[in-house]
Amino acid sequence: MSLAVELRLRVHDLVETYGRLLDEDKLEAWVELFAETCRYEIISRENREQNLPLSLMLCDNKDMLRDRIFSLREANIYNIHRDCHVIGLVRVTQGVGAAFAATASYALFQSNQEGDSRLFSVGRYEMDLVEDDGRLLIARQIVVVDTGAIPTLLATPI
Amino acid sequence: MSLAVELRLRVHDLVETYGRLLDEDKLEAWVELFAETCRYEIISRENREQNLPLSLMLCDNKDMLRDRIFSLREANIYNIHRDCHVIGLVRVTQGVGAAFAATASYALFQSNQEGDSRLFSVGRYEMDLVEDDGRLLIARQIVVVDTGAIPTLLATPI
Amino acid sequence: MSLAVELRLRVHDLVETYGRLLDEDKLEAWVELFAETCRYEIISRENREQNLPLSLMLCDNKDMLRDRIFSLREANIYNIHRDCHVIGLVRVTQGVGAAFAATASYALFQSNQEGDSRLFSVGRYEMDLVEDDGRLLIARQIVVVDTGAIPTLLATPI
């Protein structure tokens, strides 16, 4: 085992926090899990495999991510559902220097105001992490989705 | 990292056992995961957020929990389904003294006798744990459900 | 805690790799997670509980497993779906000598070429693991499925 136990647990906690903050609708706190220089992208598995640059959502810096959350908050139709992320086993790998990579599959369930729950999206997180001043942050999050239908406008992050 | 690795693993194991015993229909053993002074509650996320005292299921002591399981065993219509809990990443936090808190989201799937599986409930466990004579026990389990439709009578625990 | 932390993490990683390689359609690499003497079996929970020898899929040695993957590759109708395994908390127990057992529940989602995702199978992995020359390998994998409907021909492993 090349990676220290403590590092693995810290990565585990970061991924757990990522899903929980989304579920709790704490989107502003969720943004703060990202490094200042960051990228957030949702892409279909098909496009990912073919290296096509077509994203379902793309924020290539943190301000853009903040703007997106701000827009969601302003939109009237926002929050007509509740998210529940169930994230599977996390794989952690060492990158170069203070960089790490993590991946995990997820299932995202959404429940409407009547309490009906449905499978909304399944896929895989591919995260690049950096250590910044003792804190682990997300430098790049690629959400590779198997599920195709994602409303492109006003969707909450996955 | 403030919590020792070993403690985290013990909490992980307790949460794992919680789901597995329910899936295996070992409900009597499942009850024994709870402390003598305990509370088990299923509440909708909406009521939880609004601090409404309306539970979908509530047992505020261990005898009540035992009675509930006993009733399930007596009921003829019991066990017409099989449960499968898929529990996501576990967050562990330190409480006061020998107390810890754990949370994890879950998806509960039910399969009927024809082998049809469906999503039954998604939500989040909020567990208060205590250490009692070297054993970790559940002092309080709040199941915060996103999914509304739960048969109130004769339902197996989530 | 009787098992060393490092061993638990290695088992966790093996189970994670198991699901990820299937999702990535790296079936040949997936086969190499098994020991030379191995058994792979998919069985319904009902038959498992009644000790009935009826499997939905059975490969009782590694060559048989290799053959099965080879057949899948040859079949024209192969890979009309994408798999996404979400595996829950892993329980690790010590066996005799260099043997360990692991269990975890899983949910397997399949997405078709139109990007529609659906729940395909839920159940539980029951794995016997062995240490071979410093590497952890699967000696026996029993997939106990709650979901009944599995196409018996040309199905990818679960």
CSV table of C-alpha atoms in Angstrom, one decimal:
chain,number,residue,atom,x,y,z
A,1,MET,CA,0.0,0.0,0.0
A,2,SER,CA,1.7,3.1,-1.2
A,3,LEU,CA,-0.7,5.7,0.2
A,4,ALA,CA,-0.9,6.4,3.9
A,5,VAL,CA,-4.0,5.5,5.7
A,6,GLU,CA,-4.6,9.0,6.9
A,7,LEU,CA,-4.5,10.4,3.4
A,8,ARG,CA,-7.0,7.9,2.2
A,9,LEU,CA,-9.4,8.8,5.0
A,10,ARG,CA,-9.1,12.4,4.2
A,11,VAL,CA,-9.9,11.8,0.5
A,12,HIS,CA,-12.8,9.6,1.6
A,13,ASP,CA,-14.1,12.4,3.8
A,14,LEU,CA,-13.8,15.0,1.0
A,15,VAL,CA,-15.8,12.8,-1.4
A,16,GLU,CA,-18.4,12.2,1.3
A,17,THR,CA,-18.7,15.9,2.0
A,18,TYR,CA,-19.1,16.6,-1.7
A,19,GLY,CA,-22.2,14.4,-1.9
A,20,ARG,CA,-23.6,15.5,1.5
A,21,LEU,CA,-23.4,19.2,0.8
A,22,LEU,CA,-25.2,18.7,-2.5
A,23,ASP,CA,-27.9,16.7,-0.8
A,24,GLU,CA,-28.3,19.3,1.9
A,25,ASP,CA,-28.6,22.0,-0.7
A,26,LYS,CA,-25.5,23.8,0.8
A,27,LEU,CA,-24.2,24.7,-2.7
A,28,GLU,CA,-22.2,27.6,-1.6
A,29,ALA,CA,-20.2,25.5,0.9
A,30,TRP,CA,-19.9,22.8,-1.8
A,31,VAL,CA,-18.2,25.3,-4.1
A,32,GLU,CA,-15.6,25.9,-1.4
A,33,LEU,CA,-14.5,22.3,-1.7
A,34,PHE,CA,-12.9,23.4,-5.0
A,35,ALA,CA,-9.5,25.0,-5.4
A,36,GLU,CA,-9.3,28.6,-6.8
A,37,THR,CA,-8.0,27.1,-10.0
A,38,CYS,CA,-10.5,24.4,-10.8
A,39,ARG,CA,-12.7,22.8,-13.4
A,40,TYR,CA,-16.1,21.2,-13.0
A,41,GLU,CA,-17.5,19.3,-15.9
A,42,ILE,CA,-20.3,16.9,-16.6
A,43,ILE,CA,-19.8,14.8,-19.7
A,44,SER,CA,-21.4,11.7,-21.1
A,45,ARG,CA,-19.4,8.5,-21.0
A,46,GLU,CA,-19.7,8.2,-24.7
A,47,ASN,CA,-18.1,11.6,-25.3
A,48,ARG,CA,-15.5,11.0,-22.7
A,49,GLU,CA,-14.4,7.8,-24.3
A,50,GLN,CA,-14.3,9.4,-27.8
A,51,ASN,CA,-12.5,12.5,-26.4
A,52,LEU,CA,-15.2,14.7,-27.7
A,53,PRO,CA,-15.2,18.1,-26.1
A,54,LEU,CA,-19.0,18.3,-25.6
A,55,SER,CA,-19.9,18.8,-22.0
A,56,LEU,CA,-23.3,18.8,-20.4
A,57,MET,CA,-22.1,21.3,-18.0
A,58,LEU,CA,-18.7,23.1,-17.8
A,59,CYS,CA,-17.3,25.6,-15.4
A,60,ASP,CA,-13.6,26.0,-16.0
A,61,ASN,CA,-12.9,28.3,-13.1
A,62,LYS,CA,-14.2,28.9,-9.6
A,63,ASP,CA,-16.0,32.1,-10.3
A,64,MET,CA,-17.9,30.4,-13.0
A,65,LEU,CA,-18.9,27.8,-10.6
A,66,ARG,CA,-20.0,30.5,-8.1
A,67,ASP,CA,-22.0,32.2,-10.8
A,68,ARG,CA,-23.8,29.0,-11.6
A,69,ILE,CA,-24.8,28.5,-8.0
A,70,PHE,CA,-25.9,32.1,-7.8
A,71,SER,CA,-28.0,31.7,-10.9
A,72,LEU,CA,-29.6,28.6,-9.4
A,73,ARG,CA,-30.5,30.5,-6.3
A,74,GLU,CA,-32.1,33.3,-8.3
A,75,ALA,CA,-34.2,31.0,-10.5
A,76,ASN,CA,-37.7,30.6,-9.3
A,77,ILE,CA,-38.1,27.1,-10.4
A,78,TYR,CA,-35.1,26.0,-8.3
A,79,ASN,CA,-35.3,23.4,-5.6
A,80,ILE,CA,-38.4,21.5,-6.7
A,81,HIS,CA,-36.5,18.3,-5.9
A,82,ARG,CA,-34.3,16.8,-3.2
A,83,ASP,CA,-31.1,15.1,-4.0
A,84,CYS,CA,-29.7,11.9,-2.5
A,85,HIS,CA,-26.3,10.9,-3.6
A,86,VAL,CA,-25.2,7.3,-2.8
A,87,ILE,CA,-21.5,7.1,-3.5
A,88,GLY,CA,-19.7,3.8,-3.8
A,89,LEU,CA,-16.2,2.7,-2.9
A,90,VAL,CA,-13.6,5.3,-3.3
A,91,ARG,CA,-10.3,4.6,-5.1
A,92,VAL,CA,-7.4,6.9,-4.2
A,93,THR,CA,-4.2,7.2,-6.3
A,94,GLN,CA,-1.2,9.3,-5.9
A,95,GLY,CA,-0.4,11.9,-8.5
A,96,VAL,CA,2.6,14.1,-8.9
A,97,GLY,CA,3.7,16.1,-5.9
A,98,ALA,CA,0.9,17.2,-3.6
A,99,ALA,CA,-1.7,15.9,-6.1
A,100,PHE,CA,-4.0,12.9,-5.7
A,101,ALA,CA,-6.7,11.4,-7.8
A,102,ALA,CA,-9.9,9.8,-6.6
A,103,THR,CA,-12.7,8.0,-8.4
A,104,ALA,CA,-16.0,6.5,-7.3
A,105,SER,CA,-19.2,5.6,-8.9
A,106,TYR,CA,-22.4,7.3,-7.7
A,107,ALA,CA,-26.1,7.0,-8.0
A,108,LEU,CA,-28.1,10.2,-7.7
A,109,PHE,CA,-31.8,9.9,-6.7
A,110,GLN,CA,-34.2,12.8,-6.8
A,111,SER,CA,-37.4,13.1,-4.9
A,112,ASN,CA,-40.1,15.5,-5.8
A,113,GLN,CA,-42.4,17.4,-3.4
A,114,GLU,CA,-44.9,14.6,-3.4
A,115,GLY,CA,-42.1,12.3,-2.0
A,116,ASP,CA,-41.7,10.2,-5.2
A,117,SER,CA,-38.1,9.2,-5.6
A,118,ARG,CA,-36.5,8.2,-8.9
A,119,LEU,CA,-33.1,7.4,-10.3
A,120,PHE,CA,-31.8,10.6,-11.8
A,121,SER,CA,-28.3,9.9,-12.8
A,122,VAL,CA,-25.6,7.2,-12.5
A,123,GLY,CA,-22.0,7.5,-13.4
A,124,ARG,CA,-18.5,8.1,-12.1
A,125,TYR,CA,-16.6,10.8,-10.4
A,126,GLU,CA,-13.1,11.4,-11.6
A,127,MET,CA,-11.5,13.9,-9.2
A,128,ASP,CA,-8.1,15.5,-9.2
A,129,LEU,CA,-7.2,16.8,-5.7
A,130,VAL,CA,-4.6,19.1,-4.4
A,131,GLU,CA,-3.3,19.8,-1.0
A,132,ASP,CA,-3.4,23.5,-0.3
A,133,ASP,CA,-2.2,24.9,3.0
A,134,GLY,CA,-3.0,21.6,4.7
A,135,ARG,CA,-6.4,21.3,3.1
A,136,LEU,CA,-7.5,18.9,0.4
A,137,LEU,CA,-9.3,20.6,-2.4
A,138,ILE,CA,-10.8,19.6,-5.7
A,139,ALA,CA,-8.7,20.9,-8.7
A,140,ARG,CA,-10.8,19.1,-11.3
A,141,GLN,CA,-14.0,17.2,-11.0
A,142,ILE,CA,-15.2,15.3,-14.1
A,143,VAL,CA,-18.6,13.7,-13.7
A,144,VAL,CA,-18.8,11.0,-16.3
A,145,VAL,CA,-22.5,10.2,-16.7
A,146,ASP,CA,-24.1,7.1,-18.1
A,147,THR,CA,-27.5,8.6,-17.9
A,148,GLY,CA,-28.1,10.9,-20.9
A,149,ALA,CA,-31.0,13.1,-20.0
A,150,ILE,CA,-29.9,16.0,-18.0
A,151,PRO,CA,-31.7,19.3,-18.3
A,152,THR,CA,-29.0,21.6,-19.4
A,153,LEU,CA,-30.4,24.7,-17.8
A,154,LEU,CA,-30.7,25.3,-14.1
A,155,ALA,CA,-29.6,21.8,-13.2
A,156,THR,CA,-28.1,21.4,-9.8
A,157,PRO,CA,-24.6,19.9,-9.8
A,158,ILE,CA,-24.2,16.1,-9.7
B,1,MET,CA,-7.6,14.0,11.5
B,2,SER,CA,-9.0,14.1,14.9
B,3,LEU,CA,-10.5,10.6,15.1
B,4,ALA,CA,-8.4,7.5,15.4
B,5,VAL,CA,-8.5,5.2,12.4
B,6,GLU,CA,-9.6,2.3,14.5
B,7,LEU,CA,-12.7,4.1,15.8
B,8,ARG,CA,-13.7,5.1,12.3
B,9,LEU,CA,-13.5,1.5,11.2
B,10,ARG,CA,-15.5,0.3,14.1
B,11,VAL,CA,-18.2,2.9,13.3
B,12,HIS,CA,-18.0,1.8,9.6
B,13,ASP,CA,-18.6,-1.8,10.7
B,14,LEU,CA,-21.5,-0.9,12.9
B,15,VAL,CA,-23.2,0.9,10.0
B,16,GLU,CA,-22.5,-2.0,7.7
B,17,THR,CA,-23.9,-4.5,10.2
B,18,TYR,CA,-27.0,-2.4,10.6
B,19,GLY,CA,-27.8,-2.7,6.9
B,20,ARG,CA,-26.8,-6.3,6.5
B,21,LEU,CA,-28.8,-7.6,9.4
B,22,LEU,CA,-31.9,-5.9,8.0
B,23,ASP,CA,-31.2,-7.4,4.6
B,24,GLU,CA,-30.8,-10.8,6.1
B,25,ASP,CA,-34.0,-10.4,8.1
B,26,LYS,CA,-32.2,-10.8,11.3
B,27,LEU,CA,-34.3,-8.2,13.0
B,28,GLU,CA,-33.8,-9.5,16.5
B,29,ALA,CA,-30.0,-9.2,16.2
B,30,TRP,CA,-30.5,-5.8,14.6
B,31,VAL,CA,-32.3,-4.6,17.7
B,32,GLU,CA,-29.3,-5.6,19.8
B,33,LEU,CA,-27.2,-3.0,17.9
B,34,PHE,CA,-29.1,-0.4,20.0
B,35,ALA,CA,-28.3,0.7,23.5
B,36,GLU,CA,-30.8,0.1,26.2
B,37,THR,CA,-31.7,3.7,26.2
B,38,CYS,CA,-32.3,4.5,22.6
B,39,ARG,CA,-34.5,6.0,20.0
B,40,TYR,CA,-35.4,4.9,16.5
B,41,GLU,CA,-37.2,7.3,14.3
B,42,ILE,CA,-38.2,7.6,10.7
B,43,ILE,CA,-39.0,11.1,9.7
B,44,SER,CA,-39.5,12.8,6.3
B,45,ARG,CA,-36.8,15.3,5.4
B,46,GLU,CA,-39.5,18.0,5.1
B,47,ASN,CA,-40.6,17.5,8.7
B,48,ARG,CA,-37.1,17.2,9.9
B,49,GLU,CA,-36.1,20.5,8.4
B,50,GLN,CA,-39.2,22.3,9.8
B,51,ASN,CA,-38.7,20.6,13.2
B,52,LEU,CA,-42.1,19.1,13.0
B,53,PRO,CA,-42.6,16.2,15.5
B,54,LEU,CA,-44.4,14.0,13.0
B,55,SER,CA,-42.6,10.7,12.6
B,56,LEU,CA,-43.4,7.9,10.1
B,57,MET,CA,-42.2,5.5,12.8
B,58,LEU,CA,-41.0,6.1,16.3
B,59,CYS,CA,-39.7,3.8,19.0
B,60,ASP,CA,-38.3,5.8,21.9
B,61,ASN,CA,-37.0,2.9,23.9
B,62,LYS,CA,-35.6,-0.5,23.2
B,63,ASP,CA,-38.6,-2.5,24.5
B,64,MET,CA,-40.8,-0.6,22.0
B,65,LEU,CA,-38.3,-1.5,19.3
B,66,ARG,CA,-38.4,-5.2,20.4
B,67,ASP,CA,-42.2,-5.1,20.4
B,68,ARG,CA,-42.3,-3.7,16.9
B,69,ILE,CA,-40.1,-6.5,15.6
B,70,PHE,CA,-42.2,-9.1,17.5
B,71,SER,CA,-45.3,-7.7,15.9
B,72,LEU,CA,-43.7,-8.0,12.5
B,73,ARG,CA,-42.9,-11.6,13.1
B,74,GLU,CA,-46.5,-12.3,14.2
B,75,ALA,CA,-48.1,-10.6,11.2
B,76,ASN,CA,-49.1,-12.9,8.4
B,77,ILE,CA,-48.3,-10.6,5.6
B,78,TYR,CA,-44.8,-10.1,6.8
B,79,ASN,CA,-41.8,-10.8,4.7
B,80,ILE,CA,-43.3,-10.6,1.3
B,81,HIS,CA,-40.3,-8.7,0.1
B,82,ARG,CA,-36.5,-8.9,0.4
B,83,ASP,CA,-34.5,-5.8,1.4
B,84,CYS,CA,-31.2,-4.7,-0.1
B,85,HIS,CA,-29.6,-1.7,1.6
B,86,VAL,CA,-26.8,0.1,-0.3
B,87,ILE,CA,-25.2,2.5,2.1
B,88,GLY,CA,-22.9,5.2,0.9
B,89,LEU,CA,-19.8,6.8,2.5
B,90,VAL,CA,-19.9,7.1,6.3
B,91,ARG,CA,-19.0,10.3,8.0
B,92,VAL,CA,-17.9,9.9,11.6
B,93,THR,CA,-17.7,12.8,14.1
B,94,GLN,CA,-16.7,13.0,17.7
B,95,GLY,CA,-19.3,13.9,20.2
B,96,VAL,CA,-19.1,14.6,23.9
B,97,GLY,CA,-17.3,11.9,26.0
B,98,ALA,CA,-17.8,8.4,24.7
B,99,ALA,CA,-20.3,9.5,22.1
B,100,PHE,CA,-19.9,9.7,18.4
B,101,ALA,CA,-22.1,10.6,15.5
B,102,ALA,CA,-22.3,9.0,12.1
B,103,THR,CA,-24.2,9.8,9.0
B,104,ALA,CA,-24.5,8.1,5.6
B,105,SER,CA,-27.0,8.2,2.8
B,106,TYR,CA,-28.7,5.0,1.8
B,107,ALA,CA,-30.8,3.5,-0.9
B,108,LEU,CA,-33.1,0.7,0.0
B,109,PHE,CA,-34.3,-1.6,-2.7
B,110,GLN,CA,-37.0,-4.1,-2.3
B,111,SER,CA,-37.6,-7.2,-4.3
B,112,ASN,CA,-40.8,-9.1,-4.4
B,113,GLN,CA,-41.3,-12.9,-4.6
B,114,GLU,CA,-41.3,-12.7,-8.4
B,115,GLY,CA,-37.8,-11.2,-8.3
B,116,ASP,CA,-38.8,-7.7,-9.3
B,117,SER,CA,-36.7,-5.1,-7.6
B,118,ARG,CA,-37.6,-1.5,-7.1
B,119,LEU,CA,-36.3,1.5,-5.3
B,120,PHE,CA,-38.2,1.7,-2.0
B,121,SER,CA,-36.6,4.5,-0.1
B,122,VAL,CA,-33.7,6.9,-0.2
B,123,GLY,CA,-32.5,9.1,2.5
B,124,ARG,CA,-29.9,9.6,5.2
B,125,TYR,CA,-29.1,7.9,8.5
B,126,GLU,CA,-28.2,10.2,11.4
B,127,MET,CA,-26.8,8.1,14.1
B,128,ASP,CA,-25.7,8.9,17.7
B,129,LEU,CA,-23.4,6.2,19.0
B,130,VAL,CA,-22.2,5.4,22.5
B,131,GLU,CA,-19.4,3.2,23.7
B,132,ASP,CA,-20.7,0.8,26.3
B,133,ASP,CA,-18.4,-1.7,27.9
B,134,GLY,CA,-16.1,-1.7,24.9
B,135,ARG,CA,-19.0,-2.1,22.5
B,136,LEU,CA,-20.3,0.6,20.1
B,137,LEU,CA,-24.1,0.9,20.3
B,138,ILE,CA,-26.7,3.0,18.7
B,139,ALA,CA,-28.2,5.5,21.1
B,140,ARG,CA,-30.3,7.3,18.5
B,141,GLN,CA,-31.0,6.5,14.9
B,142,ILE,CA,-32.9,9.0,12.9
B,143,VAL,CA,-33.8,7.9,9.3
B,144,VAL,CA,-34.5,11.0,7.4
B,145,VAL,CA,-36.3,9.9,4.3
B,146,ASP,CA,-36.7,11.7,1.0
B,147,THR,CA,-39.2,9.2,-0.2
B,148,GLY,CA,-42.6,9.8,1.1
B,149,ALA,CA,-44.6,6.7,0.7
B,150,ILE,CA,-44.0,4.4,3.5
B,151,PRO,CA,-46.7,2.0,4.7
B,152,THR,CA,-47.1,3.0,8.3
B,153,LEU,CA,-48.2,-0.4,9.5
B,154,LEU,CA,-46.0,-3.4,9.6
B,155,ALA,CA,-43.2,-1.9,7.7
B,156,THR,CA,-39.8,-3.3,8.3
B,157,PRO,CA,-37.2,-0.9,9.6
B,158,ILE,CA,-35.2,1.1,7.2
C,1,MET,CA,-10.4,-4.9,15.9
C,2,SER,CA,-8.8,-8.2,14.9
C,3,LEU,CA,-7.9,-7.3,11.3
C,4,ALA,CA,-5.1,-5.0,10.5
C,5,VAL,CA,-6.1,-1.7,8.9
C,6,GLU,CA,-3.9,-2.3,5.9
C,7,LEU,CA,-5.5,-5.6,5.1
C,8,ARG,CA,-8.9,-4.0,5.2
C,9,LEU,CA,-7.9,-1.3,2.8
C,10,ARG,CA,-6.5,-3.9,0.4
C,11,VAL,CA,-9.7,-5.8,0.5
C,12,HIS,CA,-11.7,-2.6,0.0
C,13,ASP,CA,-9.5,-1.8,-3.0
C,14,LEU,CA,-10.0,-5.3,-4.5
C,15,VAL,CA,-13.8,-5.0,-4.2
C,16,GLU,CA,-13.6,-1.5,-5.7
C,17,THR,CA,-11.5,-2.7,-8.6
C,18,TYR,CA,-13.9,-5.6,-9.2
C,19,GLY,CA,-16.8,-3.2,-9.8
C,20,ARG,CA,-14.8,-0.6,-11.7
C,21,LEU,CA,-13.3,-3.0,-14.2
C,22,LEU,CA,-16.7,-4.4,-15.0
C,23,ASP,CA,-18.0,-0.8,-15.5
C,24,GLU,CA,-15.1,0.0,-17.8
C,25,ASP,CA,-15.7,-3.1,-19.8
C,26,LYS,CA,-12.2,-4.4,-18.9
C,27,LEU,CA,-13.5,-7.9,-18.6
C,28,GLU,CA,-10.2,-9.6,-19.3
C,29,ALA,CA,-8.5,-7.6,-16.5
C,30,TRP,CA,-11.4,-8.4,-14.3
C,31,VAL,CA,-10.8,-12.1,-14.8
C,32,GLU,CA,-7.3,-11.6,-13.5
C,33,LEU,CA,-8.6,-10.6,-10.1
C,34,PHE,CA,-9.5,-14.3,-9.7
C,35,ALA,CA,-7.1,-17.0,-8.4
C,36,GLU,CA,-6.3,-19.9,-10.8
C,37,THR,CA,-8.5,-22.1,-8.7
C,38,CYS,CA,-11.7,-20.2,-8.4
C,39,ARG,CA,-15.4,-20.2,-8.7
C,40,TYR,CA,-17.8,-17.5,-9.9
C,41,GLU,CA,-21.4,-18.0,-9.4
C,42,ILE,CA,-24.6,-16.0,-9.6
C,43,ILE,CA,-27.4,-17.5,-7.6
C,44,SER,CA,-30.8,-16.2,-6.5
C,45,ARG,CA,-31.2,-15.4,-2.8
C,46,GLU,CA,-34.0,-17.9,-2.6
C,47,ASN,CA,-32.0,-20.8,-3.9
C,48,ARG,CA,-29.0,-19.8,-1.8
C,49,GLU,CA,-31.2,-19.9,1.4
C,50,GLN,CA,-32.6,-23.2,0.5
C,51,ASN,CA,-29.2,-24.6,-0.6
C,52,LEU,CA,-30.5,-25.4,-4.0
C,53,PRO,CA,-27.7,-26.0,-6.6
C,54,LEU,CA,-29.4,-23.9,-9.3
C,55,SER,CA,-27.2,-21.1,-10.5
C,56,LEU,CA,-28.0,-18.3,-12.9
C,57,MET,CA,-24.4,-18.4,-14.0
C,58,LEU,CA,-21.6,-20.7,-12.9
C,59,CYS,CA,-17.9,-20.9,-13.8
C,60,ASP,CA,-16.1,-23.3,-11.5
C,61,ASN,CA,-12.6,-22.6,-12.8
C,62,LYS,CA,-10.7,-19.8,-14.3
C,63,ASP,CA,-10.6,-21.1,-17.8
C,64,MET,CA,-14.3,-21.3,-17.8
C,65,LEU,CA,-14.5,-17.7,-16.7
C,66,ARG,CA,-12.0,-16.7,-19.5
C,67,ASP,CA,-14.1,-18.6,-22.0
C,68,ARG,CA,-17.2,-16.9,-21.0
C,69,ILE,CA,-15.6,-13.4,-21.4
C,70,PHE,CA,-14.2,-14.6,-24.8
C,71,SER,CA,-17.8,-15.6,-25.9
C,72,LEU,CA,-19.1,-12.2,-24.8
C,73,ARG,CA,-16.5,-10.5,-27.0
C,74,GLU,CA,-17.4,-12.6,-30.0
C,75,ALA,CA,-21.1,-12.1,-29.7
C,76,ASN,CA,-22.5,-9.4,-31.9
C,77,ILE,CA,-25.1,-8.2,-29.6
C,78,TYR,CA,-22.6,-7.6,-26.9
C,79,ASN,CA,-22.2,-4.3,-25.2
C,80,ILE,CA,-25.4,-2.7,-26.0
C,81,HIS,CA,-25.5,-1.3,-22.4
C,82,ARG,CA,-23.1,0.3,-19.9
C,83,ASP,CA,-22.8,-0.9,-16.4
C,84,CYS,CA,-22.6,1.2,-13.3
C,85,HIS,CA,-21.9,-0.7,-10.0
C,86,VAL,CA,-22.5,1.1,-6.8
C,87,ILE,CA,-21.1,-1.0,-4.0
C,88,GLY,CA,-21.9,-0.4,-0.4
C,89,LEU,CA,-19.9,-0.8,2.7
C,90,VAL,CA,-17.5,-3.7,2.7
C,91,ARG,CA,-17.3,-6.2,5.6
C,92,VAL,CA,-14.0,-8.1,6.0
C,93,THR,CA,-13.5,-11.2,8.1
C,94,GLN,CA,-10.5,-13.3,8.7
C,95,GLY,CA,-10.6,-16.9,7.4
C,96,VAL,CA,-8.2,-19.7,8.0
C,97,GLY,CA,-4.6,-19.0,7.2
C,98,ALA,CA,-4.1,-16.6,4.3
C,99,ALA,CA,-7.8,-16.5,3.6
C,100,PHE,CA,-10.3,-13.7,4.1
C,101,ALA,CA,-13.9,-13.2,3.4
C,102,ALA,CA,-15.6,-10.0,2.2
C,103,THR,CA,-19.2,-9.1,1.7
C,104,ALA,CA,-20.9,-6.1,0.4
C,105,SER,CA,-24.3,-5.3,-1.1
C,106,TYR,CA,-24.4,-3.8,-4.6
C,107,ALA,CA,-26.7,-2.1,-7.0
C,108,LEU,CA,-26.1,-2.5,-10.6
C,109,PHE,CA,-27.5,0.1,-13.0
C,110,GLN,CA,-27.5,-0.4,-16.8
C,111,SER,CA,-27.8,2.4,-19.3
C,112,ASN,CA,-28.7,1.8,-22.9
C,113,GLN,CA,-27.4,3.7,-25.9
C,114,GLU,CA,-30.1,6.3,-25.6
C,115,GLY,CA,-28.8,7.1,-22.2
C,116,ASP,CA,-31.7,5.6,-20.3
C,117,SER,CA,-30.6,4.2,-17.0
C,118,ARG,CA,-32.4,1.5,-15.0
C,119,LEU,CA,-31.9,-0.7,-12.0
C,120,PHE,CA,-30.7,-4.0,-13.3
C,121,SER,CA,-29.8,-6.0,-10.3
C,122,VAL,CA,-29.4,-5.7,-6.5
C,123,GLY,CA,-27.9,-8.2,-4.2
C,124,ARG,CA,-24.9,-9.1,-2.3
C,125,TYR,CA,-21.3,-10.2,-3.0
C,126,GLU,CA,-19.9,-13.0,-0.9
C,127,MET,CA,-16.2,-13.3,-1.6
C,128,ASP,CA,-13.6,-15.6,-0.5
C,129,LEU,CA,-10.1,-14.1,-0.9
C,130,VAL,CA,-6.7,-15.6,-0.8
C,131,GLU,CA,-3.3,-14.1,-0.6
C,132,ASP,CA,-1.1,-15.4,-3.4
C,133,ASP,CA,2.5,-14.2,-3.6
C,134,GLY,CA,1.6,-10.9,-1.9
C,135,ARG,CA,-1.4,-10.3,-4.1
C,136,LEU,CA,-5.0,-10.6,-2.9
C,137,LEU,CA,-7.1,-12.7,-5.3
C,138,ILE,CA,-10.7,-13.9,-5.4
C,139,ALA,CA,-11.0,-17.6,-4.8
C,140,ARG,CA,-14.7,-17.7,-4.8
C,141,GLN,CA,-17.3,-15.0,-5.7
C,142,ILE,CA,-20.9,-15.8,-5.1
C,143,VAL,CA,-23.3,-13.1,-6.3
C,144,VAL,CA,-26.5,-13.6,-4.4
C,145,VAL,CA,-29.1,-11.7,-6.4
C,146,ASP,CA,-32.4,-10.4,-5.1
C,147,THR,CA,-33.5,-9.5,-8.6
C,148,GLY,CA,-34.7,-12.5,-10.6
C,149,ALA,CA,-34.7,-11.6,-14.2
C,150,ILE,CA,-31.2,-12.1,-15.6
C,151,PRO,CA,-30.8,-13.1,-19.2
C,152,THR,CA,-28.9,-16.3,-18.9
C,153,LEU,CA,-27.2,-16.1,-22.2
C,154,LEU,CA,-24.5,-13.6,-23.0
C,155,ALA,CA,-25.0,-11.6,-19.8
C,156,THR,CA,-22.0,-9.7,-18.6
C,157,PRO,CA,-20.8,-10.6,-15.1
C,158,ILE,CA,-22.4,-8.8,-12.1
